[in-house]
mmCIF file of C-alpha atoms and ligand atoms in Angstrom:
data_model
loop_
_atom_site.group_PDB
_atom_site.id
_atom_site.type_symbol
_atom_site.label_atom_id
_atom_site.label_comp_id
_atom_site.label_asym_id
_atom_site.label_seq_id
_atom_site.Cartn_x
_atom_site.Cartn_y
_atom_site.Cartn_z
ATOM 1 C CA UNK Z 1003 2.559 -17.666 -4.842
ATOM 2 C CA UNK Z 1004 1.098 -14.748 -6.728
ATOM 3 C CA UNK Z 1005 1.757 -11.464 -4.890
ATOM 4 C CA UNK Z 1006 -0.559 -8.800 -5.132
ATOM 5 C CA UNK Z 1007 0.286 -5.306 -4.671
ATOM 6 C CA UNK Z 1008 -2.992 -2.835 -3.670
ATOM 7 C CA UNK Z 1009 -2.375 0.333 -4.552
ATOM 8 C CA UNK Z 1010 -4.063 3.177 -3.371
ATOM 9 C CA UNK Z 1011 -3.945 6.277 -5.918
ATOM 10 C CA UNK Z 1012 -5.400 9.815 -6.853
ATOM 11 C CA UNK Z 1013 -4.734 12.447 -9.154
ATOM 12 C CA UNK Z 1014 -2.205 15.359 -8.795
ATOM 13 C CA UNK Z 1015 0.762 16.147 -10.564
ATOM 14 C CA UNK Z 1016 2.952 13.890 -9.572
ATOM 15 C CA UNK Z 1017 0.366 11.027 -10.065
ATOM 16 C CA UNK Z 1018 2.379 9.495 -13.204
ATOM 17 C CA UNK Z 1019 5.894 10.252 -12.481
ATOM 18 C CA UNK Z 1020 5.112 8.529 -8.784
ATOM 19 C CA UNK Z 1021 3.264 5.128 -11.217
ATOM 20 C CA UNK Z 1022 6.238 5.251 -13.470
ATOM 21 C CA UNK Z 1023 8.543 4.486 -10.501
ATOM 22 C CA UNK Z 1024 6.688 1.950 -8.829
ATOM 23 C CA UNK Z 1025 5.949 -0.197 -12.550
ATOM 24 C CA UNK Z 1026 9.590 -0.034 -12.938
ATOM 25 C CA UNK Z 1027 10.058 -2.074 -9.689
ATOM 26 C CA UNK Z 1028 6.788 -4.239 -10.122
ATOM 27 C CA UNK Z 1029 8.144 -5.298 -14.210
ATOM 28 C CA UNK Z 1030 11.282 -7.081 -12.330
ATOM 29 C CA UNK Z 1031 9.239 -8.852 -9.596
ATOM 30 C CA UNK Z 1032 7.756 -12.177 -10.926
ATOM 31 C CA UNK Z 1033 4.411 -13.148 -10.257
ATOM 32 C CA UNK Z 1034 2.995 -9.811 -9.390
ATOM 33 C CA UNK Z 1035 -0.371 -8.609 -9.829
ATOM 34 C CA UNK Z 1036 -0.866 -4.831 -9.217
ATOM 35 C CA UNK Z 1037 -4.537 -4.177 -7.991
ATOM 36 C CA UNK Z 1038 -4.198 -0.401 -8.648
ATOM 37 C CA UNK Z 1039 -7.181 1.697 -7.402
ATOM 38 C CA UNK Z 1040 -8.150 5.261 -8.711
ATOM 39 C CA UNK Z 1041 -9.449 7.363 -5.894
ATOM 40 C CA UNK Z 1042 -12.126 8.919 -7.993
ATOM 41 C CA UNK Z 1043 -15.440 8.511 -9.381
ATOM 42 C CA UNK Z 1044 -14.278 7.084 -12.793
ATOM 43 C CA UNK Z 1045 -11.122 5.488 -13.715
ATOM 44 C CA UNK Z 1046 -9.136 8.042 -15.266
ATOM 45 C CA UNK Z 1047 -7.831 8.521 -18.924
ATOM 46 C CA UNK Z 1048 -4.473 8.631 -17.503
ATOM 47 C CA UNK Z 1049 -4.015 5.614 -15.411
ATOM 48 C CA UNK Z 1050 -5.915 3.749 -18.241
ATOM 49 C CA UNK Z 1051 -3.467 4.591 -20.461
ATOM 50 C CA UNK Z 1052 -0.285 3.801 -18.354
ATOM 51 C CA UNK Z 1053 -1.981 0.740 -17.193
ATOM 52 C CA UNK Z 1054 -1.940 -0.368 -20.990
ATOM 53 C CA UNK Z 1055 1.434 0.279 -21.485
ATOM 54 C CA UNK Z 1056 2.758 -0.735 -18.232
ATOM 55 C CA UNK Z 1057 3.435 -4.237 -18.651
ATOM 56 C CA UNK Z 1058 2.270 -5.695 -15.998
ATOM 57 C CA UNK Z 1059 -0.734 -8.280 -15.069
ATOM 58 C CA UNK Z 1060 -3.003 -5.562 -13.478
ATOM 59 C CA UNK Z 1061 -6.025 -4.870 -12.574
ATOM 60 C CA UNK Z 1062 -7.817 -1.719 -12.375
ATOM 61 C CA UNK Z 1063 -10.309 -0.388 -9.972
ATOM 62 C CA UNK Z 1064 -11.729 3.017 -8.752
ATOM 63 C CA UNK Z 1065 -13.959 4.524 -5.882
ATOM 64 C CA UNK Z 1066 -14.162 7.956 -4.671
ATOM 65 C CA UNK Z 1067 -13.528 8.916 -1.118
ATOM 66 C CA UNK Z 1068 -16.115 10.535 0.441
ATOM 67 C CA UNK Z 1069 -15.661 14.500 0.270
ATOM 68 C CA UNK Z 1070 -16.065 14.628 4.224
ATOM 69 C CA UNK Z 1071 -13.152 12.418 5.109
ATOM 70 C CA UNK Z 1072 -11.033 14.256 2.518
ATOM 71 C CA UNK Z 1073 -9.218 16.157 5.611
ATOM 72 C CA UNK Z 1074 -5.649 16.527 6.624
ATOM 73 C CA UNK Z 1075 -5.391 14.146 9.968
ATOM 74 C CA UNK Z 1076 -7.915 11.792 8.749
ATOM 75 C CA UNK Z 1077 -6.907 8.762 7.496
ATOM 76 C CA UNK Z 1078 -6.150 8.190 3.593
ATOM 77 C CA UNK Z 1079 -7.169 5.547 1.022
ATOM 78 C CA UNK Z 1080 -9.256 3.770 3.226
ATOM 79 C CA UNK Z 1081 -11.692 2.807 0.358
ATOM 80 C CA UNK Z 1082 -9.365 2.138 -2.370
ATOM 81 C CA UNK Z 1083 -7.736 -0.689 -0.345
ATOM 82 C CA UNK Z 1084 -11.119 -1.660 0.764
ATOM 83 C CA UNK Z 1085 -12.080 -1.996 -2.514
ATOM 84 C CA UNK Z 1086 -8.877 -4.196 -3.716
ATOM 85 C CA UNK Z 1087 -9.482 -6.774 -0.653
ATOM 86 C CA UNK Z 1088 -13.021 -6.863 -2.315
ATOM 87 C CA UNK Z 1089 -12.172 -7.830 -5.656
ATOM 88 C CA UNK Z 1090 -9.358 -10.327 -4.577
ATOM 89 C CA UNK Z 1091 -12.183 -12.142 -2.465
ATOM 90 C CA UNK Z 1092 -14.536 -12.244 -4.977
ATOM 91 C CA UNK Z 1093 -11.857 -13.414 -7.950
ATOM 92 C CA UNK Z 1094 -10.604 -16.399 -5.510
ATOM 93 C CA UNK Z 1095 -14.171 -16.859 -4.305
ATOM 94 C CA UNK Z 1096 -14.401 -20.950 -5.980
ATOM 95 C CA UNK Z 1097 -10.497 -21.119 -5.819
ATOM 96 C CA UNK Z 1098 -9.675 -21.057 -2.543
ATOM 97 C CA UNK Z 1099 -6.602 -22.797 -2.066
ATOM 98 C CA UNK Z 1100 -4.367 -20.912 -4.010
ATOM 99 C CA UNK Z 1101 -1.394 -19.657 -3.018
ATOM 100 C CA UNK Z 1102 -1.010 -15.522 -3.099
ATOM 101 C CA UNK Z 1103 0.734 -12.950 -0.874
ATOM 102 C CA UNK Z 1104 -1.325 -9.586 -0.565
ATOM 103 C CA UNK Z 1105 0.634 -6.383 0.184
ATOM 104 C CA UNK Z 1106 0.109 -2.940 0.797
ATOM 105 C CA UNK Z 1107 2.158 -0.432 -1.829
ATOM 106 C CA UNK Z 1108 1.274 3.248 -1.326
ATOM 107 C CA UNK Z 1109 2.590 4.829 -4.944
ATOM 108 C CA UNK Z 1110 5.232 7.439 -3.353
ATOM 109 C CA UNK Z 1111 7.056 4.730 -1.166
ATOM 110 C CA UNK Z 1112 10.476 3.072 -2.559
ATOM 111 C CA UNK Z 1113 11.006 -0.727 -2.451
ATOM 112 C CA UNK Z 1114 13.750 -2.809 -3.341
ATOM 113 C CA UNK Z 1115 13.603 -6.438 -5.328
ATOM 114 C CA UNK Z 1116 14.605 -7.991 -2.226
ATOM 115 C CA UNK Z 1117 11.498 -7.317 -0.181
ATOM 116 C CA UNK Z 1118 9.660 -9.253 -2.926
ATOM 117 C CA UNK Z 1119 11.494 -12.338 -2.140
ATOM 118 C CA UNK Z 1120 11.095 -11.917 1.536
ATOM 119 C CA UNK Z 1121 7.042 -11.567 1.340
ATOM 120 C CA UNK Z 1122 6.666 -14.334 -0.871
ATOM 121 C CA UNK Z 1123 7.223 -16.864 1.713
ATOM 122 C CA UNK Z 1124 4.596 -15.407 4.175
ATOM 123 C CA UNK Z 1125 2.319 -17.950 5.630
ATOM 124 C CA UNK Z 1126 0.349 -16.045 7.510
ATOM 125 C CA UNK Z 1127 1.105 -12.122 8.137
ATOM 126 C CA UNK Z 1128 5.171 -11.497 7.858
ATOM 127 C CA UNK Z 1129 6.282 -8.141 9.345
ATOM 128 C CA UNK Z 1130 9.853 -6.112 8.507
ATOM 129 C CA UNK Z 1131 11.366 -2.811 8.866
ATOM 130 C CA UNK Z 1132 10.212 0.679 6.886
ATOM 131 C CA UNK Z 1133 12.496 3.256 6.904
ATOM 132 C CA UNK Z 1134 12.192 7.411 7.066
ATOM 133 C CA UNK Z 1135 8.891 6.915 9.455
ATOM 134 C CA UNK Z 1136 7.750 7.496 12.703
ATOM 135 C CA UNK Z 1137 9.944 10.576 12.450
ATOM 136 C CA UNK Z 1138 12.774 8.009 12.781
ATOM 137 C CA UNK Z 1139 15.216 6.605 10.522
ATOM 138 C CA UNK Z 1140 13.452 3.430 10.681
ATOM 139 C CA UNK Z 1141 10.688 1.409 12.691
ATOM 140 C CA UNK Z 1142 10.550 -2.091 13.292
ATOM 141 C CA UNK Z 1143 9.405 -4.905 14.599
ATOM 142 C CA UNK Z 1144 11.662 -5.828 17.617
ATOM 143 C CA UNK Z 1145 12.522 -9.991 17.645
ATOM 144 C CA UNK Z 1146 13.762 -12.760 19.734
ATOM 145 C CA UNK Z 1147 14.116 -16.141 19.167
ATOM 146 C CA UNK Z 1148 12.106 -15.816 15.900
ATOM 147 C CA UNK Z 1149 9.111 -13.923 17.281
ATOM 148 C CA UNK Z 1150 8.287 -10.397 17.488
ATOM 149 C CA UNK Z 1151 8.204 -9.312 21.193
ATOM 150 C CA UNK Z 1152 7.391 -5.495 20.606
ATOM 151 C CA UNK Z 1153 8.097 -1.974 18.392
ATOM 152 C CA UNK Z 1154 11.059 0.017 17.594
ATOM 153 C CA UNK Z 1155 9.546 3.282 17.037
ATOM 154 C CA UNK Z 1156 9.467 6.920 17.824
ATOM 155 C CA UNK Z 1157 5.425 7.714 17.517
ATOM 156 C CA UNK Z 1158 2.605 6.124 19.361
ATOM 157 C CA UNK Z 1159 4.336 3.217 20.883
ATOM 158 C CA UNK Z 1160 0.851 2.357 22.312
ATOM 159 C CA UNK Z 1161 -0.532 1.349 18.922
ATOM 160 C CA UNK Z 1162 -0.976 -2.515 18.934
ATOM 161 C CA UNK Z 1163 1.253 -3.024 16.272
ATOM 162 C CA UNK Z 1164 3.397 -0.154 15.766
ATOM 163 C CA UNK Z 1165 4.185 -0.423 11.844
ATOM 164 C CA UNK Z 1166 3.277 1.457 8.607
ATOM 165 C CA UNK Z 1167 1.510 0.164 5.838
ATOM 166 C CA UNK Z 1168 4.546 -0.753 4.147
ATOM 167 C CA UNK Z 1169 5.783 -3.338 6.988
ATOM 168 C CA UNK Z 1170 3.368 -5.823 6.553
ATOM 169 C CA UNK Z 1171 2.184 -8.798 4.130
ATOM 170 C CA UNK Z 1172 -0.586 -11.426 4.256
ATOM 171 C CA UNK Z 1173 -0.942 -14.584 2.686
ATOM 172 C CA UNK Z 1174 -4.203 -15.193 0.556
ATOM 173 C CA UNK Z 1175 -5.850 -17.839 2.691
ATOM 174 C CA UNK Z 1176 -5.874 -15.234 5.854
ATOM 175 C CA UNK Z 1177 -7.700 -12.024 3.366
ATOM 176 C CA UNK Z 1178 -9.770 -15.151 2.710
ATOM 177 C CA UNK Z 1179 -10.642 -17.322 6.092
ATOM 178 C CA UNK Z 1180 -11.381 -13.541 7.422
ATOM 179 C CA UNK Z 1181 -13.889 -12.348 4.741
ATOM 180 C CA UNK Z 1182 -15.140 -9.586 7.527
ATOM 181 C CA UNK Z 1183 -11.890 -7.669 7.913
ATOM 182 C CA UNK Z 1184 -11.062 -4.794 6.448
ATOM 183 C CA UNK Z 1185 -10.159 -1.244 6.867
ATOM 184 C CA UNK Z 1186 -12.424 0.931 9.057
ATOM 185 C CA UNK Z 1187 -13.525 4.812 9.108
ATOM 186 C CA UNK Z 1188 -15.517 4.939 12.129
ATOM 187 C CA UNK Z 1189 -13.157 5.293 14.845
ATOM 188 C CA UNK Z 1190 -9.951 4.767 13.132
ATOM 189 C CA UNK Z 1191 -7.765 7.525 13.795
ATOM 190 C CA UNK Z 1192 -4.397 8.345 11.976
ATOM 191 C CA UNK Z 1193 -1.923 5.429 12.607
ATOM 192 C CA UNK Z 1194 -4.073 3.374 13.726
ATOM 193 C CA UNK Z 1195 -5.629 1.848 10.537
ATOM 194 C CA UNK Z 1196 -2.647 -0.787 10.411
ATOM 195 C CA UNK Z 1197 -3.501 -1.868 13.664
ATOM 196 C CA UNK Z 1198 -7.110 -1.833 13.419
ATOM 197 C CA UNK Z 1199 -6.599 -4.005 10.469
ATOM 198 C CA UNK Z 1200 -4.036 -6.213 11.839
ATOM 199 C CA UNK Z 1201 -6.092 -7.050 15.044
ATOM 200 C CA UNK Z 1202 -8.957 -8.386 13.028
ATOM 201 C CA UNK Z 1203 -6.908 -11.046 11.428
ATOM 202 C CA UNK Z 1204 -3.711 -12.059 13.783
ATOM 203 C CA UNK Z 1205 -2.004 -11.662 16.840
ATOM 204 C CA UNK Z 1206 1.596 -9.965 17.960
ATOM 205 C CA UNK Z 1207 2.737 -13.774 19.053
ATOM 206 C CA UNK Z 1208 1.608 -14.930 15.298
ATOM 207 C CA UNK Z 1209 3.712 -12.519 13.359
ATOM 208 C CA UNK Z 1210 6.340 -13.780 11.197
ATOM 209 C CA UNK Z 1211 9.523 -11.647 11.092
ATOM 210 C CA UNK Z 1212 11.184 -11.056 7.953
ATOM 211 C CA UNK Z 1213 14.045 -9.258 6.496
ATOM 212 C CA UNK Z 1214 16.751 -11.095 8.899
ATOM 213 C CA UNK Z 1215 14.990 -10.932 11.888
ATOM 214 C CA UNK Z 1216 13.919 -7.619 10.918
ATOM 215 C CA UNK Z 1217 17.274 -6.008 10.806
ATOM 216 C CA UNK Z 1218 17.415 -4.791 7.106
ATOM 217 C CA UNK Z 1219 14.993 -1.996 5.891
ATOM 218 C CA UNK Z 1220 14.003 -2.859 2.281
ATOM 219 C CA UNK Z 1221 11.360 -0.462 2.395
ATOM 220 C CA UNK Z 1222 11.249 3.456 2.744
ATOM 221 C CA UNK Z 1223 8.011 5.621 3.481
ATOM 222 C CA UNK Z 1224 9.875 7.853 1.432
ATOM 223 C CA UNK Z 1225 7.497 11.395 0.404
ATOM 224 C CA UNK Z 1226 7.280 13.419 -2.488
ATOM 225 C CA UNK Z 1227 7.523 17.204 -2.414
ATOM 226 C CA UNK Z 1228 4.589 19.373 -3.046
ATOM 227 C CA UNK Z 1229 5.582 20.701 -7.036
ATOM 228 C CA UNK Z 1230 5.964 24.474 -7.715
ATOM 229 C CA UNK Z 1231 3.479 25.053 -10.568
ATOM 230 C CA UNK Z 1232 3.675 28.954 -9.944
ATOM 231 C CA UNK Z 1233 4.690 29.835 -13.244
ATOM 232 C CA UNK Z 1234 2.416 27.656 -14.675
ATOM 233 C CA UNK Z 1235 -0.242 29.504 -17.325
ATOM 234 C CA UNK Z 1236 -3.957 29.664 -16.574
ATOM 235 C CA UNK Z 1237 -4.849 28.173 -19.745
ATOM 236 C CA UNK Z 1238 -2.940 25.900 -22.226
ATOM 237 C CA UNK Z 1239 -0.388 28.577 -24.072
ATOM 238 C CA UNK Z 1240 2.076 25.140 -26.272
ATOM 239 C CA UNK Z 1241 1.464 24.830 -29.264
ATOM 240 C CA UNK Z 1242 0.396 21.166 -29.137
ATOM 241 C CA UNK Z 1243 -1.374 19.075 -26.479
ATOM 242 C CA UNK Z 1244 1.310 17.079 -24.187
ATOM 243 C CA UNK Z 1245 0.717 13.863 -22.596
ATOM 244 C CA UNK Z 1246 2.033 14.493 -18.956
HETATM 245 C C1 UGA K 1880 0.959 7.316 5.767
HETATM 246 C C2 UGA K 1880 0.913 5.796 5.590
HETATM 247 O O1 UGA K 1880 2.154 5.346 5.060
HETATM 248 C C3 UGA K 1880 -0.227 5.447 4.622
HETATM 249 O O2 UGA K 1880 -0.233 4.065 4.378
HETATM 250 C C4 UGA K 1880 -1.532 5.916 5.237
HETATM 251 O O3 UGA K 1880 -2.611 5.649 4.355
HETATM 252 C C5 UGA K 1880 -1.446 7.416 5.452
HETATM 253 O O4 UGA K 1880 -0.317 7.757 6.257
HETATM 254 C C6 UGA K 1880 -2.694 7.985 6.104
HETATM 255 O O5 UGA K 1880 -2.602 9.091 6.650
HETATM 256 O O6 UGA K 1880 -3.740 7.368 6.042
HETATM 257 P P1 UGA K 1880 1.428 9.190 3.818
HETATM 258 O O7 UGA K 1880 2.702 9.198 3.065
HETATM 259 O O8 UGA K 1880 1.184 10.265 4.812
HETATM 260 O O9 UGA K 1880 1.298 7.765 4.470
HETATM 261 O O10 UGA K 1880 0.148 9.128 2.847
HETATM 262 P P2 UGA K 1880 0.071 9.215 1.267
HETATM 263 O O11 UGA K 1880 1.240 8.530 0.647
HETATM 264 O O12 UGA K 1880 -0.200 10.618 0.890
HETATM 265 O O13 UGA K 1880 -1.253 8.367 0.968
HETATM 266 C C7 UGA K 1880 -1.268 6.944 1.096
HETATM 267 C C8 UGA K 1880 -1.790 6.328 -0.206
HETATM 268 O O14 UGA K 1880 -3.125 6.769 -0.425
HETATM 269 C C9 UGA K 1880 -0.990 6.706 -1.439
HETATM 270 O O15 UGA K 1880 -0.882 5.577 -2.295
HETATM 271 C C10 UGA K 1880 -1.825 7.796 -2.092
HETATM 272 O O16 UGA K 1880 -1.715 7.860 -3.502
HETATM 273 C C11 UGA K 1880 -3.242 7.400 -1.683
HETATM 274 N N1 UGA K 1880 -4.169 8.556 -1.519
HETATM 275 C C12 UGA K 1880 -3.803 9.639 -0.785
HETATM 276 C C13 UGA K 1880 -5.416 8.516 -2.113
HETATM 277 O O17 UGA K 1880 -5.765 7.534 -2.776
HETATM 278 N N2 UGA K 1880 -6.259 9.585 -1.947
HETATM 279 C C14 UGA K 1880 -5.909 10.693 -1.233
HETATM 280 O O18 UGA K 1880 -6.721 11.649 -1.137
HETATM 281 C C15 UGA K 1880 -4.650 10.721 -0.636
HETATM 282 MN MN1 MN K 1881 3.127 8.114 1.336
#
C-alpha cells in the first residue's frame, strides 16, 4: 500500500529547515505520497520551490486558517488536514479498492524508517508509542493479548484515546467507508482533536497495536525552538538576494 503522509504547514523561519528534515526521511520510505498543505491563502513561492526539488511524489495543497482560531490553546491545523482527507477522497473517488495507509506528520516531529514499515500493514487504524509528549518521556497505548486495553500517559487520561497525532495510522478504505469524518472546530478543545477524530471512525477494542505491542517509540513530538532574529536588519542590508 501507498502511504500518505498529511502534512500540516505554515510559514515562519524555520518553515524550510523543519521540510528539509522531514523530505530527507520521506526520500528513503517507498511508496510515500506527501499531501503537504500550506496554511495560507496561496501556496507559497517557497514550498513550491522545495516541493520541485524534493523528490518525492507529492502533492500540494493550501487553505488559510481562519484569523479567529489563530489563538494559543486553540487547536492547530485543523483545516490543512481537513483539506488533505478531502483531496485523498476525491482522487480514490472511482478507485476504491486500493490499498493506502494515511498518516498524520506534523513538520517539526522526528520519525524513524522503521515506523514506516510498521504502518504499512494497518488494516484498519494501528496505534504505537510517541515520545517527549504528554509532558512524559513517552505515551502509549497500553496492550494485552494483542489489544489495547487503555493509555500510558501523564495529561488528560480522560480523553477517549489518549494519543498524539503522531500515534496513529488509517488504512484507505476506513478515510473512505467514513466519507463524513473529519476534524472538527466547534467544540474540539486542545487534545482532543485525535479523539474526536478517532471516535468517528473506530473503537478502543478495534485498534491495532503496533511497534511490538507498543513497546518501542519510533516517533518523537519533538519541538523546535523559537529562533533569535534580534540582530536581524529591518530591511535587506547583503549584497545579493538569498534563498533561505
Ligand atoms: C500538538 C500536536 O502534536 C499537533 O498534532 C496538534 O495539531 C497541536 O498540538 C495542536 O495544538 O493542535 P504542537 O507541537 O503543539 O503539536 O503543534 P505544532 O507542531 O506547532 O503544529 C502542528 C502542525 O500544524 C505542524 O505541522 C505545523 O506546521 C502546523 N501549523 C501550526 C499550521 O499549519 N498552522 C499554524 O498556525 C500552526
Ligand atoms: Mn509539533
Amino acid at each position: 500500500p501507498t502511504i500518505y503522509a498529511i502534512t500540516p504547514t505554515y510559514s515562519r523561519p524555520v518553515q524550510k529547515a523543519e521540510l528539509t528534515r522531514l523530505a530527507n526521511t520521506f526520500r528513503q520510505v517507498a511508496q510515500l505520497h506527501w499531501i503537504l498543505v500550506e496554511d495560507a491563502a496561496a501556496r507559497s513561492e517557497l514550498v513550491s520551490r522545495f516541493l520541485a526539488r524534493a523528490g518525492l511524489p507529492s502533492t500540494h495543497l493550501h487553505v488559510p486558517t481562519p484569523r479567529r482560531y489563530k489563538r494559543p490553546g486553540l487547536p492547530r491545523a485543523t483545516e490543512q488536514r481537513n483539506a488533505g482527507l478531502a483531496w485523498l477522497r476525491q482522487r480514490h473517488q472511482h478507485q476504491r479498492s486500493q490499498p493506502g495507509v494515511l498518516f498524520f506528520a506534523d513538520d517539526d516531529n522526528t520519525y524513524s524508517l522503521e515506523l514506516f514499515q510498521e504502518m504499512r500493514t494497518t488494516r484498519k487504524v494501528s496505534v504505537w508509542p510517541v515520545g517527549l509528549v504528554g509532558g512524559r518521556r513517552y505515551e502509549r497505548p497500553l496492550v494485552e493479548n494483542g489489544k489495547v486495553v487503555g493509555w500510558y500517559t501523564g495529561w488528560r487520561a480522560d480523553r477517549p484515546f489518549a494519543i498524539d497525532m503522531a500515534g496513529f495510522a488509517v488504512s484507505l478504505q476506513v478515510i473512505l467507508s467514513n466519507p463524513t469524518a473529519v476534524f472538527k472546530r466547534r467544540g474540539s478543545q486542545p487534545g482532543m482533536q485525535e479523539s474526536d477524530f478517532l471516535k468517528q471512525i473506530t473503537t478502543v477494542e478495534e485498534l491495532e497495536p503496533k511497534a511490538n505491542n507498543c513497546t518501542k517509540v519510533l516517533v518523537w513530538h519533538t519541538r523546535t525552538e523559537k529562533v533569535n532574529l534580534t540582530n536581524e536588519p529591518k530591511y535587506h542590508l547583503d549584497t545579493v538576494k538569498i534563498e533561505v
